[in-house]
PDB file of C-alpha atoms in Angstrom:
ATOM      1  CA  MET A   1      -0.015  -0.037   0.017  1.00  0.00           C
ATOM      2  CA  GLU A   2       1.072   3.543  -0.598  1.00  0.00           C
ATOM      3  CA  ALA A   3       2.839   5.006   2.537  1.00  0.00           C
ATOM      4  CA  ASP A   4      -0.046   7.430   3.130  1.00  0.00           C
ATOM      5  CA  ALA A   5      -1.904   7.787   6.421  1.00  0.00           C
ATOM      6  CA  ARG A   6      -5.236   7.362   4.562  1.00  0.00           C
ATOM      7  CA  ARG A   7      -4.165   3.741   3.678  1.00  0.00           C
ATOM      8  CA  ILE A   8      -4.190   2.730   7.398  1.00  0.00           C
ATOM      9  CA  ALA A   9      -7.993   2.689   7.495  1.00  0.00           C
ATOM     10  CA  HIS A  10      -7.915   0.503   4.381  1.00  0.00           C
ATOM     11  CA  ALA A  11      -5.436  -1.884   6.067  1.00  0.00           C
ATOM     12  CA  ARG A  12      -7.713  -2.101   9.025  1.00  0.00           C
ATOM     13  CA  LEU A  13     -10.770  -2.824   6.953  1.00  0.00           C
ATOM     14  CA  ILE A  14      -9.096  -5.617   5.011  1.00  0.00           C
ATOM     15  CA  THR A  15      -7.491  -7.129   8.159  1.00  0.00           C
ATOM     16  CA  GLY A  16     -10.868  -7.008  10.028  1.00  0.00           C
ATOM     17  CA  ALA A  17     -12.701  -8.713   7.231  1.00  0.00           C
ATOM     18  CA  TRP A  18     -10.026 -11.359   7.063  1.00  0.00           C
ATOM     19  CA  LEU A  19      -9.946 -11.994  10.839  1.00  0.00           C
ATOM     20  CA  LYS A  20     -13.670 -12.034  11.363  1.00  0.00           C
ATOM     21  CA  ARG A  21     -14.969 -13.727   8.235  1.00  0.00           C
ATOM     22  CA  LEU A  22     -12.138 -16.062   7.091  1.00  0.00           C
ATOM     23  CA  CYS A  23     -10.364 -16.868  10.350  1.00  0.00           C
ATOM     24  CA  GLY A  24     -13.422 -16.774  12.558  1.00  0.00           C
ATOM     25  CA  MET A  25     -11.924 -14.556  15.198  1.00  0.00           C
ATOM     26  CA  VAL A  26     -14.510 -13.078  17.638  1.00  0.00           C
ATOM     27  CA  ASP A  27     -15.302  -9.401  17.163  1.00  0.00           C
ATOM     28  CA  GLU A  28     -13.932  -8.162  20.605  1.00  0.00           C
ATOM     29  CA  ARG A  29     -10.602  -9.904  19.959  1.00  0.00           C
ATOM     30  CA  ALA A  30     -10.332  -8.753  16.364  1.00  0.00           C
ATOM     31  CA  ASP A  31     -10.989  -5.131  17.453  1.00  0.00           C
ATOM     32  CA  LEU A  32      -7.822  -5.356  19.649  1.00  0.00           C
ATOM     33  CA  VAL A  33      -5.853  -6.762  16.782  1.00  0.00           C
ATOM     34  CA  LEU A  34      -7.037  -3.895  14.608  1.00  0.00           C
ATOM     35  CA  VAL A  35      -5.482  -1.424  17.041  1.00  0.00           C
ATOM     36  CA  VAL A  36      -2.293  -3.290  16.760  1.00  0.00           C
ATOM     37  CA  VAL A  37      -2.443  -3.193  12.971  1.00  0.00           C
ATOM     38  CA  SER A  38      -3.192   0.535  13.054  1.00  0.00           C
ATOM     39  CA  GLU A  39      -0.101   1.237  15.262  1.00  0.00           C
ATOM     40  CA  LEU A  40       2.242  -0.918  13.215  1.00  0.00           C
ATOM     41  CA  CYS A  41       1.110   0.542   9.935  1.00  0.00           C
ATOM     42  CA  THR A  42       1.236   4.085  11.326  1.00  0.00           C
ATOM     43  CA  ASN A  43       4.825   3.445  12.309  1.00  0.00           C
ATOM     44  CA  ALA A  44       5.614   2.251   8.772  1.00  0.00           C
ATOM     45  CA  VAL A  45       4.017   5.393   7.207  1.00  0.00           C
ATOM     46  CA  LEU A  46       5.557   7.821   9.707  1.00  0.00           C
ATOM     47  CA  HIS A  47       9.065   6.337  10.121  1.00  0.00           C
ATOM     48  CA  GLY A  48       9.652   4.222   7.000  1.00  0.00           C
ATOM     49  CA  ARG A  49      11.697   5.756   4.268  1.00  0.00           C
ATOM     50  CA  ALA A  50       9.903   3.916   1.356  1.00  0.00           C
ATOM     51  CA  ASP A  51       6.931   5.129  -0.561  1.00  0.00           C
ATOM     52  CA  ALA A  52       4.956   2.046   0.360  1.00  0.00           C
ATOM     53  CA  PHE A  53       4.381  -0.503   3.107  1.00  0.00           C
ATOM     54  CA  GLN A  54       3.164  -4.120   3.004  1.00  0.00           C
ATOM     55  CA  LEU A  55       0.751  -5.817   5.404  1.00  0.00           C
ATOM     56  CA  ARG A  56       0.721  -9.654   5.341  1.00  0.00           C
ATOM     57  CA  GLY A  57      -1.201 -12.041   7.520  1.00  0.00           C
ATOM     58  CA  TRP A  58      -1.730 -15.753   7.713  1.00  0.00           C
ATOM     59  CA  MET A  59      -3.267 -18.359   9.998  1.00  0.00           C
ATOM     60  CA  ARG A  60      -0.943 -21.265  10.818  1.00  0.00           C
ATOM     61  CA  SER A  61      -2.114 -24.827  11.172  1.00  0.00           C
ATOM     62  CA  ASP A  62      -1.617 -24.516  14.921  1.00  0.00           C
ATOM     63  CA  GLY A  63      -4.272 -21.826  15.234  1.00  0.00           C
ATOM     64  CA  GLN A  64      -1.808 -19.001  15.528  1.00  0.00           C
ATOM     65  CA  ILE A  65      -2.256 -15.735  13.479  1.00  0.00           C
ATOM     66  CA  ARG A  66       0.899 -14.014  12.212  1.00  0.00           C
ATOM     67  CA  LEU A  67       0.774 -10.393  10.978  1.00  0.00           C
ATOM     68  CA  GLU A  68       3.741  -8.502   9.459  1.00  0.00           C
ATOM     69  CA  VAL A  69       4.096  -4.961   8.431  1.00  0.00           C
ATOM     70  CA  GLN A  70       7.121  -4.292   6.207  1.00  0.00           C
ATOM     71  CA  ASP A  71       8.373  -0.726   5.321  1.00  0.00           C
ATOM     72  CA  TRP A  72      11.659  -1.714   3.608  1.00  0.00           C
ATOM     73  CA  SER A  73      13.555   0.717   5.864  1.00  0.00           C
ATOM     74  CA  PRO A  74      16.305  -1.057   7.782  1.00  0.00           C
ATOM     75  CA  SER A  75      16.834   0.547  11.097  1.00  0.00           C
ATOM     76  CA  VAL A  76      17.453  -0.209  14.782  1.00  0.00           C
ATOM     77  CA  ALA A  77      14.346  -1.837  16.035  1.00  0.00           C
ATOM     78  CA  PRO A  78      12.192   0.708  17.891  1.00  0.00           C
ATOM     79  CA  ARG A  79      11.121   0.184  21.441  1.00  0.00           C
ATOM     80  CA  PRO A  80       8.208   1.451  23.602  1.00  0.00           C
ATOM     81  CA  GLN A  81       9.186   4.893  24.953  1.00  0.00           C
ATOM     82  CA  ASN A  82       8.268   6.860  28.101  1.00  0.00           C
ATOM     83  CA  VAL A  83       6.310   9.749  26.758  1.00  0.00           C
ATOM     84  CA  ASP A  84       5.326  12.930  28.633  1.00  0.00           C
ATOM     85  CA  PRO A  85       1.666  12.774  29.565  1.00  0.00           C
ATOM     86  CA  MET A  86       1.082  16.023  27.666  1.00  0.00           C
ATOM     87  CA  GLU A  87       2.391  14.658  24.354  1.00  0.00           C
ATOM     88  CA  GLU A  88      -0.205  13.754  21.720  1.00  0.00           C
ATOM     89  CA  GLY A  89       1.716  10.768  20.236  1.00  0.00           C
ATOM     90  CA  GLY A  90       4.486   8.372  20.910  1.00  0.00           C
ATOM     91  CA  ARG A  91       2.488   5.657  22.767  1.00  0.00           C
ATOM     92  CA  GLY A  92       1.861   3.368  19.823  1.00  0.00           C
ATOM     93  CA  LEU A  93       4.365   0.617  20.821  1.00  0.00           C
ATOM     94  CA  PHE A  94       3.123   0.748  24.396  1.00  0.00           C
ATOM     95  CA  LEU A  95      -0.362  -0.188  23.070  1.00  0.00           C
ATOM     96  CA  VAL A  96       1.094  -2.895  20.849  1.00  0.00           C
ATOM     97  CA  GLU A  97       2.957  -4.369  23.817  1.00  0.00           C
ATOM     98  CA  ALA A  98      -0.069  -4.245  26.133  1.00  0.00           C
ATOM     99  CA  PHE A  99      -2.543  -5.605  23.642  1.00  0.00           C
ATOM    100  CA  VAL A 100      -0.406  -8.317  22.094  1.00  0.00           C
ATOM    101  CA  LYS A 101       1.111  -9.672  25.211  1.00  0.00           C
ATOM    102  CA  GLU A 102      -1.383  -8.948  27.976  1.00  0.00           C
ATOM    103  CA  GLU A 103      -4.735  -8.959  26.231  1.00  0.00           C
ATOM    104  CA  LEU A 104      -4.172 -11.322  23.251  1.00  0.00           C
ATOM    105  CA  GLY A 105      -1.593 -13.695  24.739  1.00  0.00           C
ATOM    106  CA  GLY A 106       0.867 -13.384  21.828  1.00  0.00           C
ATOM    107  CA  THR A 107       4.256 -12.067  21.033  1.00  0.00           C
ATOM    108  CA  TRP A 108       5.596  -9.303  18.835  1.00  0.00           C
ATOM    109  CA  GLY A 109       8.776  -7.641  17.677  1.00  0.00           C
ATOM    110  CA  PHE A 110      10.836  -6.543  14.736  1.00  0.00           C
ATOM    111  CA  ALA A 111      12.911  -8.484  12.286  1.00  0.00           C
ATOM    112  CA  GLY A 112      16.714  -8.303  12.696  1.00  0.00           C
ATOM    113  CA  ASP A 113      17.062  -5.336  10.330  1.00  0.00           C
ATOM    114  CA  GLY A 114      13.967  -3.444  11.813  1.00  0.00           C
ATOM    115  CA  ALA A 115      12.237  -3.315   8.396  1.00  0.00           C
ATOM    116  CA  ILE A 116       9.408  -5.773   9.367  1.00  0.00           C
ATOM    117  CA  ALA A 117       7.251  -5.452  12.477  1.00  0.00           C
ATOM    118  CA  TRP A 118       5.445  -8.673  13.386  1.00  0.00           C
ATOM    119  CA  CYS A 119       3.082 -10.231  15.866  1.00  0.00           C
ATOM    120  CA  GLU A 120       1.873 -13.709  16.562  1.00  0.00           C
ATOM    121  CA  LEU A 121      -1.128 -14.531  18.565  1.00  0.00           C
ATOM    122  CA  PRO A 122      -3.645 -17.341  19.145  1.00  0.00           C
ATOM    123  CA  LEU A 123      -6.786 -17.056  17.066  1.00  0.00           C
ATOM    124  CA  ASN A 124      -8.812 -17.448  20.239  1.00  0.00           C
ATOM    125  CA  SER A 125      -6.933 -17.980  23.423  1.00  0.00           C
ATOM    126  CA  SER A 126      -9.060 -18.056  26.504  1.00  0.00           C
ATOM    127  CA  ALA A 127     -12.135 -19.921  27.596  1.00  0.00           C
ATOM    128  CA  GLY A 128     -14.130 -16.783  27.301  1.00  0.00           C
ATOM    129  CA  ASP A 129     -13.234 -16.421  23.668  1.00  0.00           C
ATOM    130  CA  HIS A 130     -14.214 -20.033  22.953  1.00  0.00           C
ATOM    131  CA  MET A 131     -17.494 -19.572  24.744  1.00  0.00           C
ATOM    132  CA  LEU A 132     -18.351 -16.573  22.449  1.00  0.00           C
ATOM    133  CA  LEU A 133     -18.092 -18.901  19.512  1.00  0.00           C
ATOM    134  CA  GLN A 134     -20.476 -21.451  20.925  1.00  0.00           C
ATOM    135  CA  GLU A 135     -24.200 -21.589  20.438  1.00  0.00           C
ATOM    136  CA  PRO A 136     -26.130 -20.202  23.389  1.00  0.00           C
ATOM    137  CA  SER A 137     -27.753 -22.934  25.495  1.00  0.00           C
ATOM    138  CA  ARG A 138     -31.553 -23.077  25.277  1.00  0.00           C
TER     139      ARG A 138
END
């Protein structure tokens, strides 16, 4: 996709449809993943030096979802930063860390050259998630 902030909404739309319709991820969980996608795509647009970024996703046979955002801009892998409470931005990787690890039960990071951000997480990881997929008892 073109490295333009307007493309981030497009990336979310495509990813949301894939997660919910093709992978069967519950809406509440998919919504958290979409925040992660937004943050990783925003980093690619704001900090990448290429004129495009690529978003890839696949579901592995073990039920794990893997997402990658590539911006073709090798760099030192960024890390979550401590940001002044009055700053408007700079919290994206904190959100990624919190959502992927604490809420979604996955892992995330950057490829060795920093040009690819990735996350892996279970399609549905907790008993509550699985219960949402079951038919209500009558």
